[in-house]
C-alpha positions as a LaTeX table, in Angstrom:
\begin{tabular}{lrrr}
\hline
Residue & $x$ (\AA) & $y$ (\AA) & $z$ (\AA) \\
\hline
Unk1 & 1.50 & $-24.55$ & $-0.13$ \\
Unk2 & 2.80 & $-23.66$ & 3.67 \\
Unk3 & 0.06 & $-21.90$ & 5.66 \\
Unk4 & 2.08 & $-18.34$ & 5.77 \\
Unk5 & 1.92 & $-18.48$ & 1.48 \\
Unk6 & $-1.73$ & $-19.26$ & 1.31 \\
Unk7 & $-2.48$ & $-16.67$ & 3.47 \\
Unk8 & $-0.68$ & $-14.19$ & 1.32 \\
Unk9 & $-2.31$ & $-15.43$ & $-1.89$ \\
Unk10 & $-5.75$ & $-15.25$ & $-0.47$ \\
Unk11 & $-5.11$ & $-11.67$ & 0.51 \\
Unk12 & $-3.14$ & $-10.68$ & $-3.07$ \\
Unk13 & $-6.36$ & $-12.59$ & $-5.01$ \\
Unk14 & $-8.83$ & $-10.41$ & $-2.50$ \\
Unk15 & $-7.16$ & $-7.33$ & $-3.18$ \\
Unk16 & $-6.71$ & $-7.29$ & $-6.78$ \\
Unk17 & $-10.08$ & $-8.62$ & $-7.79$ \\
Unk18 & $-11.84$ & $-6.24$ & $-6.52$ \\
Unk19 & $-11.03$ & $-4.20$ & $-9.24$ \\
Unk20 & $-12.21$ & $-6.44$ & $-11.96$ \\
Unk21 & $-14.68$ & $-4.43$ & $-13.10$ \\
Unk22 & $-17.02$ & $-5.16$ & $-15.91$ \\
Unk23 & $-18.08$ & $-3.73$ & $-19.25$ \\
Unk24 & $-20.28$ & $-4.57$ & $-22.10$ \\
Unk25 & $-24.34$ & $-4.59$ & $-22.20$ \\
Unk26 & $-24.76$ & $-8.30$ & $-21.71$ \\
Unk27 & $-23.74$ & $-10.22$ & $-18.31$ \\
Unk28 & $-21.82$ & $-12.72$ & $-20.18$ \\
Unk29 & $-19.81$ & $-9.93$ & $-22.34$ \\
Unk30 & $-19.31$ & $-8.04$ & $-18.47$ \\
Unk31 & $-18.02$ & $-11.27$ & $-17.10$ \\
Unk32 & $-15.47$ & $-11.79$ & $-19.26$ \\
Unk33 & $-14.33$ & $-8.51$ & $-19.31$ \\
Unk34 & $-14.45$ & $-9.00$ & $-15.74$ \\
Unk35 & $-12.12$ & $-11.64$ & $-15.98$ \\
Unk36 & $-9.81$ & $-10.32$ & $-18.59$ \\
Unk37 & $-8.89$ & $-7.43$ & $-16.42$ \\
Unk38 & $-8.58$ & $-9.61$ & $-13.45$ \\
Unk39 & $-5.89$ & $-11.70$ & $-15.02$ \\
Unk40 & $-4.39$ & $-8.59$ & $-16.48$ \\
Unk41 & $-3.94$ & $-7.16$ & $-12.97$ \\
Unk42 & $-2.58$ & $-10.27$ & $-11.17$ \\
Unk43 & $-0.16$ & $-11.12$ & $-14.17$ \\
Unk44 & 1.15 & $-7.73$ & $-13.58$ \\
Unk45 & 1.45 & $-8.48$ & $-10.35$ \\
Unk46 & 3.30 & $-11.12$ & $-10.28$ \\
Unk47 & 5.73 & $-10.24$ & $-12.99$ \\
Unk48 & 6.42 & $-7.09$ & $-10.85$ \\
Unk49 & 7.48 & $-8.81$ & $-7.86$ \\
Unk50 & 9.51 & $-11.51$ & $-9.90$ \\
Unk51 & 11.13 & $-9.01$ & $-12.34$ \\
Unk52 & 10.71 & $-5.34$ & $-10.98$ \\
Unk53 & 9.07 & $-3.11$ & $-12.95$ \\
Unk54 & 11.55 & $-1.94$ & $-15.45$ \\
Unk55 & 10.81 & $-5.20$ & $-17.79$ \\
Unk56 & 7.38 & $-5.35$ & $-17.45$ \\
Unk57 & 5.54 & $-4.71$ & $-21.11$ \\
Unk58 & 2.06 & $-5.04$ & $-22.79$ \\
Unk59 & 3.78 & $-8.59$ & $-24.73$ \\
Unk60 & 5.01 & $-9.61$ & $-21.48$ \\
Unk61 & 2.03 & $-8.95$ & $-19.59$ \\
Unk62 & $-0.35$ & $-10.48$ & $-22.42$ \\
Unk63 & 2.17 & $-13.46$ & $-22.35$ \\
Unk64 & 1.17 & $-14.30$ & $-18.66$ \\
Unk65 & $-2.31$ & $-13.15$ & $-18.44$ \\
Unk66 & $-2.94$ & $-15.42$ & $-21.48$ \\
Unk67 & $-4.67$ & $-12.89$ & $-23.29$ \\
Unk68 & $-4.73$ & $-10.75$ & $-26.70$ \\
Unk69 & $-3.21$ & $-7.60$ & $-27.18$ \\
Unk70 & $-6.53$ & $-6.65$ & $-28.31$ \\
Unk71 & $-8.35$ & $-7.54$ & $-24.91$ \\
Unk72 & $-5.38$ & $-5.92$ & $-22.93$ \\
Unk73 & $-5.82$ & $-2.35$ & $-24.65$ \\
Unk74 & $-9.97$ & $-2.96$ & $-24.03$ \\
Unk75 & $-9.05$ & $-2.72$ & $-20.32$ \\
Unk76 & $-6.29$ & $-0.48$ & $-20.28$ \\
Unk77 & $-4.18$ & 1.84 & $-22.09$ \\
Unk78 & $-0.86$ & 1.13 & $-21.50$ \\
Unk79 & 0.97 & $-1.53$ & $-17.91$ \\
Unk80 & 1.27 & 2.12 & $-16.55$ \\
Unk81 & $-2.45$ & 2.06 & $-15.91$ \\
Unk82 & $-2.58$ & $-1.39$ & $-14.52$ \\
Unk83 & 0.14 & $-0.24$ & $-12.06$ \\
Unk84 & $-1.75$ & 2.52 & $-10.72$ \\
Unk85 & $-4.92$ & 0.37 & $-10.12$ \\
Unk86 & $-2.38$ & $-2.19$ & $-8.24$ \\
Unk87 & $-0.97$ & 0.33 & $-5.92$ \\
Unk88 & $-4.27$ & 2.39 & $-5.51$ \\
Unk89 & $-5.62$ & $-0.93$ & $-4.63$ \\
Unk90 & $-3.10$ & $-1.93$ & $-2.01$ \\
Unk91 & $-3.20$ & 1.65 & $-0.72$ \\
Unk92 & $-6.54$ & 1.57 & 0.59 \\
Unk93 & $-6.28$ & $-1.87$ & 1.94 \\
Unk94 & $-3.58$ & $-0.26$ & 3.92 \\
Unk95 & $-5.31$ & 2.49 & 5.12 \\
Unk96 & $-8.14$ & $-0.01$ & 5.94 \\
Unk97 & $-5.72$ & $-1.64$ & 8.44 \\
Unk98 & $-4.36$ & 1.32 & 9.93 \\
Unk99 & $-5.82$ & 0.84 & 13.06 \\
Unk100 & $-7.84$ & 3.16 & 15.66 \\
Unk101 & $-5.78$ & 6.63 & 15.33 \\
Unk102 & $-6.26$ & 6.79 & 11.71 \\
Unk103 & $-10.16$ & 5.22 & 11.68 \\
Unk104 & $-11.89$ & 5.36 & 14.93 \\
Unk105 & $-12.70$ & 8.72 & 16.14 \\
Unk106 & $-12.74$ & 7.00 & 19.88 \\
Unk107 & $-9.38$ & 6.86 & 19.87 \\
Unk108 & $-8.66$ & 10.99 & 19.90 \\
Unk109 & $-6.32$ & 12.04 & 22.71 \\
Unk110 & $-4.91$ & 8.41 & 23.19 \\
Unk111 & $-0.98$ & 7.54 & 21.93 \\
Unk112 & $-2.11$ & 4.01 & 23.38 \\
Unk113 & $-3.10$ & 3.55 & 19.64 \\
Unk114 & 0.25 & 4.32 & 18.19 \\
Unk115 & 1.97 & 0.94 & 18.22 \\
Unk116 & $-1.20$ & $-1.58$ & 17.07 \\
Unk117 & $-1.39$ & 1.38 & 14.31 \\
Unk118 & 1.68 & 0.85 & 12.89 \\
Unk119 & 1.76 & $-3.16$ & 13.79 \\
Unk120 & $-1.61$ & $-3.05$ & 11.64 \\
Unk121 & 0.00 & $-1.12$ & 8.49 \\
Unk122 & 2.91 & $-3.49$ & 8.81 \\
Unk123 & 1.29 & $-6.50$ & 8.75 \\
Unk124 & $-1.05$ & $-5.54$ & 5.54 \\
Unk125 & 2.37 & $-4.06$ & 4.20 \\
Unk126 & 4.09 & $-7.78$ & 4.39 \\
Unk127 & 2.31 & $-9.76$ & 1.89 \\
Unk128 & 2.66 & $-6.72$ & $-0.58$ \\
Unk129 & 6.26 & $-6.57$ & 0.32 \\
Unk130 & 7.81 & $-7.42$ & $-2.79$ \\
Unk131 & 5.66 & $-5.88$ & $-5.00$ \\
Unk132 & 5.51 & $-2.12$ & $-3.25$ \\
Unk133 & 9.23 & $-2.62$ & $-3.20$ \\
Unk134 & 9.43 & $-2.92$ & $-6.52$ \\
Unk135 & 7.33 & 0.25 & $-6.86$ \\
Unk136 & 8.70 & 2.41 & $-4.57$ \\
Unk137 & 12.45 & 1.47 & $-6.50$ \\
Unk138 & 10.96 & 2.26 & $-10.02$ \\
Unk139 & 9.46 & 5.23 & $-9.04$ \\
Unk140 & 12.80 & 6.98 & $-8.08$ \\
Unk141 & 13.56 & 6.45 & $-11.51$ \\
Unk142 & 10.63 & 6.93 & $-14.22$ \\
Unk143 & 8.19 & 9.93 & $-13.47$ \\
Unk144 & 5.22 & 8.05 & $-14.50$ \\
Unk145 & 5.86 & 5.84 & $-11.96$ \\
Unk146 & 6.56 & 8.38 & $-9.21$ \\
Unk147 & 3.78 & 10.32 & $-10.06$ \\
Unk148 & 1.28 & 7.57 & $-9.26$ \\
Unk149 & 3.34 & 6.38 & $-6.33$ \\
Unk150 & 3.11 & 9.90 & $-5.10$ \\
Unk151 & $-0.99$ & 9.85 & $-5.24$ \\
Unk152 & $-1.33$ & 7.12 & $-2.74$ \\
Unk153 & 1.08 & 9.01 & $-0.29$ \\
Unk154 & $-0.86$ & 11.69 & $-0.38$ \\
Unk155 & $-3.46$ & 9.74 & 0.46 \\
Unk156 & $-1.30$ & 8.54 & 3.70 \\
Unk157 & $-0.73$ & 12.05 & 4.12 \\
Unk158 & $-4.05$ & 13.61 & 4.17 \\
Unk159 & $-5.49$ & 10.75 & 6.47 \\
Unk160 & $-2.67$ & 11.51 & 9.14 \\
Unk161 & $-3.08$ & 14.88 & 8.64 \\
Unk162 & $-6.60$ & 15.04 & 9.49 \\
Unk163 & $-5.74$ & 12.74 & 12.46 \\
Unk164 & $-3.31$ & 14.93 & 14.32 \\
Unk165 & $-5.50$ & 18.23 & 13.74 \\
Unk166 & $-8.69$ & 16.60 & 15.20 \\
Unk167 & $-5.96$ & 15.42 & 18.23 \\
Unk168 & $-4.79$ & 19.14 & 18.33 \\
Unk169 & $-8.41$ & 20.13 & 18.61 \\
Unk170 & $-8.58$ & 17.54 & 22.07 \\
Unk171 & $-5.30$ & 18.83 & 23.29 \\
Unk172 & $-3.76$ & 16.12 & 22.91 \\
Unk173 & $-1.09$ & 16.27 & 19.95 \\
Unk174 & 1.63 & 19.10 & 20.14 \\
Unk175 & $-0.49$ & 22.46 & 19.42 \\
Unk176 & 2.77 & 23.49 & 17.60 \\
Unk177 & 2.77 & 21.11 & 15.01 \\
Unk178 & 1.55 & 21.99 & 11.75 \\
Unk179 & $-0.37$ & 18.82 & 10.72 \\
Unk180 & 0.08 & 18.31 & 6.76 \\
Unk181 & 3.73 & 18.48 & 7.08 \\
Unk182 & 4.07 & 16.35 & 10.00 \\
Unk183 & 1.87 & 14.11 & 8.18 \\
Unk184 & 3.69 & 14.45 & 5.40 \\
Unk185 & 7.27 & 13.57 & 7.21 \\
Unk186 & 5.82 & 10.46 & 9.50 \\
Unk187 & 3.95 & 9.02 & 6.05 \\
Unk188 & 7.14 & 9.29 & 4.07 \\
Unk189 & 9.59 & 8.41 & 6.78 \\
Unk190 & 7.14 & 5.32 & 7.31 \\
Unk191 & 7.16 & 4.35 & 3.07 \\
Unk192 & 11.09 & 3.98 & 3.52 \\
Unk193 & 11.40 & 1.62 & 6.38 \\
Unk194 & 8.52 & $-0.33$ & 5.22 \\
Unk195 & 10.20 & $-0.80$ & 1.80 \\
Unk196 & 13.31 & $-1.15$ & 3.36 \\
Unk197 & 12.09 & $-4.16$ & 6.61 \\
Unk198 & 9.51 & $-5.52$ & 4.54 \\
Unk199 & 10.21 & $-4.94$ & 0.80 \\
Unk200 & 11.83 & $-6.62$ & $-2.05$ \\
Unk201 & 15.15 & $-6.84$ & 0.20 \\
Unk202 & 13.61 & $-8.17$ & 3.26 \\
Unk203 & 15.49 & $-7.47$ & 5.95 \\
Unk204 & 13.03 & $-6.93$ & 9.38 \\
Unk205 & 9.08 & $-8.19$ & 10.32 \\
Unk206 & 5.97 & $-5.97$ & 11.35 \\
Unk207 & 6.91 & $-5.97$ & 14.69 \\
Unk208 & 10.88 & $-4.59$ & 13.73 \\
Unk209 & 8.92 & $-2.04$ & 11.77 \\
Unk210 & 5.91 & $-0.68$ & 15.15 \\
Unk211 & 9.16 & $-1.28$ & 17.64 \\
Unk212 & 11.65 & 1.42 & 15.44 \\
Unk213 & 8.71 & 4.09 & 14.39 \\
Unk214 & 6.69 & 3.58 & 17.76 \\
Unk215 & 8.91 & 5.90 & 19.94 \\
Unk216 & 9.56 & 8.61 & 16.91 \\
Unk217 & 6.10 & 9.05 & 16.47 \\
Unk218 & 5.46 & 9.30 & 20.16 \\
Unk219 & 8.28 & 12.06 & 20.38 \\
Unk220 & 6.69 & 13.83 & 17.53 \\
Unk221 & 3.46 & 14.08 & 18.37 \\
Unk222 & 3.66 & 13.79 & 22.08 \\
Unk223 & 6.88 & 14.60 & 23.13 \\
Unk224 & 7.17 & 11.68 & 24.71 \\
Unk225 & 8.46 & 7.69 & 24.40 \\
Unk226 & 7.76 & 5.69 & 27.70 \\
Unk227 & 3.87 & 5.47 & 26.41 \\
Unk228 & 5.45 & 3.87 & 23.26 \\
Unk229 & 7.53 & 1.04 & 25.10 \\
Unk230 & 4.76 & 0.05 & 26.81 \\
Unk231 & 3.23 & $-0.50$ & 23.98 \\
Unk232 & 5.60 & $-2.62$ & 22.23 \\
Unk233 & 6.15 & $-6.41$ & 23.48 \\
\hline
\end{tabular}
């Protein structure tokens, strides 16, 4: 397996297992439930990114998890709920790697932060590529979908929010701006390039994807680009 692969699976195995949780009384009964709904979540996975997410059913998910329909429906009620634990999953890990503006509360007042902000999402974005992209595709199309797509951009949304108001308070954002629905208009803008560079039709890299929102989100929020190209290489 090349270097760039292993890398991804080690991240894909971290992320999703961390929502193996456990049930029963005993430790042995836990662990195996443990298990169970590991394998249940990275079979999902992985049949999302190969197939989309149209196809993807309890038989074909019990098929590749090699488990019963029994222990599927112990963990979760229908591949709708194994979705949303996918994508709530990635979600934070992307938040995680935001970078300074969105976490560090050092980093008020300074658009130096802009570009390794982005280059962070978009590098936690990559290994997920295929399988947000096969999200983001289905959710134009089946409400259930959308609707649980839609919960982590509001989380996206509320984070960025918070972000430029506490930069307002410093005087350093645009007093102007009204934060949720700037917030709301970088997160979104920032969902469809990253599906678009970095999704199931790959067609850019994280840097492509800091270099092309760098300066828009410098113009937004600070009317002004040069501090952007000196951040990008």
């Amino acid at each position: 397996m090349a270097s760039g692969s292993l890398a991804r699976h080690r991240i894909r195995h971290r992320v999703y297992s961390r929502f193996a949780s456990s049930g029963g009384s005993r430790m042995t009964r836990r662990m195996t439930a443990a298990e169970t709904r590991q394998r249940i979540i990275e079979a999902t996975a992985a049949l999302i990114e190969e197939r989309g997410l149209v196809d993807i059913t309890v038989t074909s998910v019990m098929e590749r998890a090699g488990v019963s329909r029994t222990a599927f429906y112990r963990q979760f009620p229908d591949p709708y709920a194994v979705v949303a634990v996918i994508l709530e999953t990635v979600g934070r890990e992307l938040l995680e790697h935001s970078g300074a503006w969105l976490n560090d509360p050092d980093s008020v007042g300074s658009p130096d932060v802009i570009y390794p902000n982005l280059l962070g999402y978009a590098r936690a974005y990559e290994p997920h590529g295929r399988l947000l992209g096969a999200i983001t595709d289905a959710a134009g199309l089946d409400e259930r979908v959308y609707a649980i797509w839609r919960g982590v951009l509001e989380a996206f949304v509320e984070a960025q929010a918070a972000a430029i108001a506490r930069d307002q308070a410093a005087g350093a954002v645009r007093a102007e701006l009204d934060p949720r629905l700037t917030a709301y208009a970088l997160a979104l803008m920032g969902e469809r390039v990253s599906s678009d560079l970095l999704g199931r039709h790959r067609s850019g890299d994280p840097e492509d994807y800091a270099r092309i929102l760098a300066p828009i989100w410098h113009a937004v929020l600070f009317g002004d680009t040069s501090s952007s190209r000196r951040d990008s290489p």
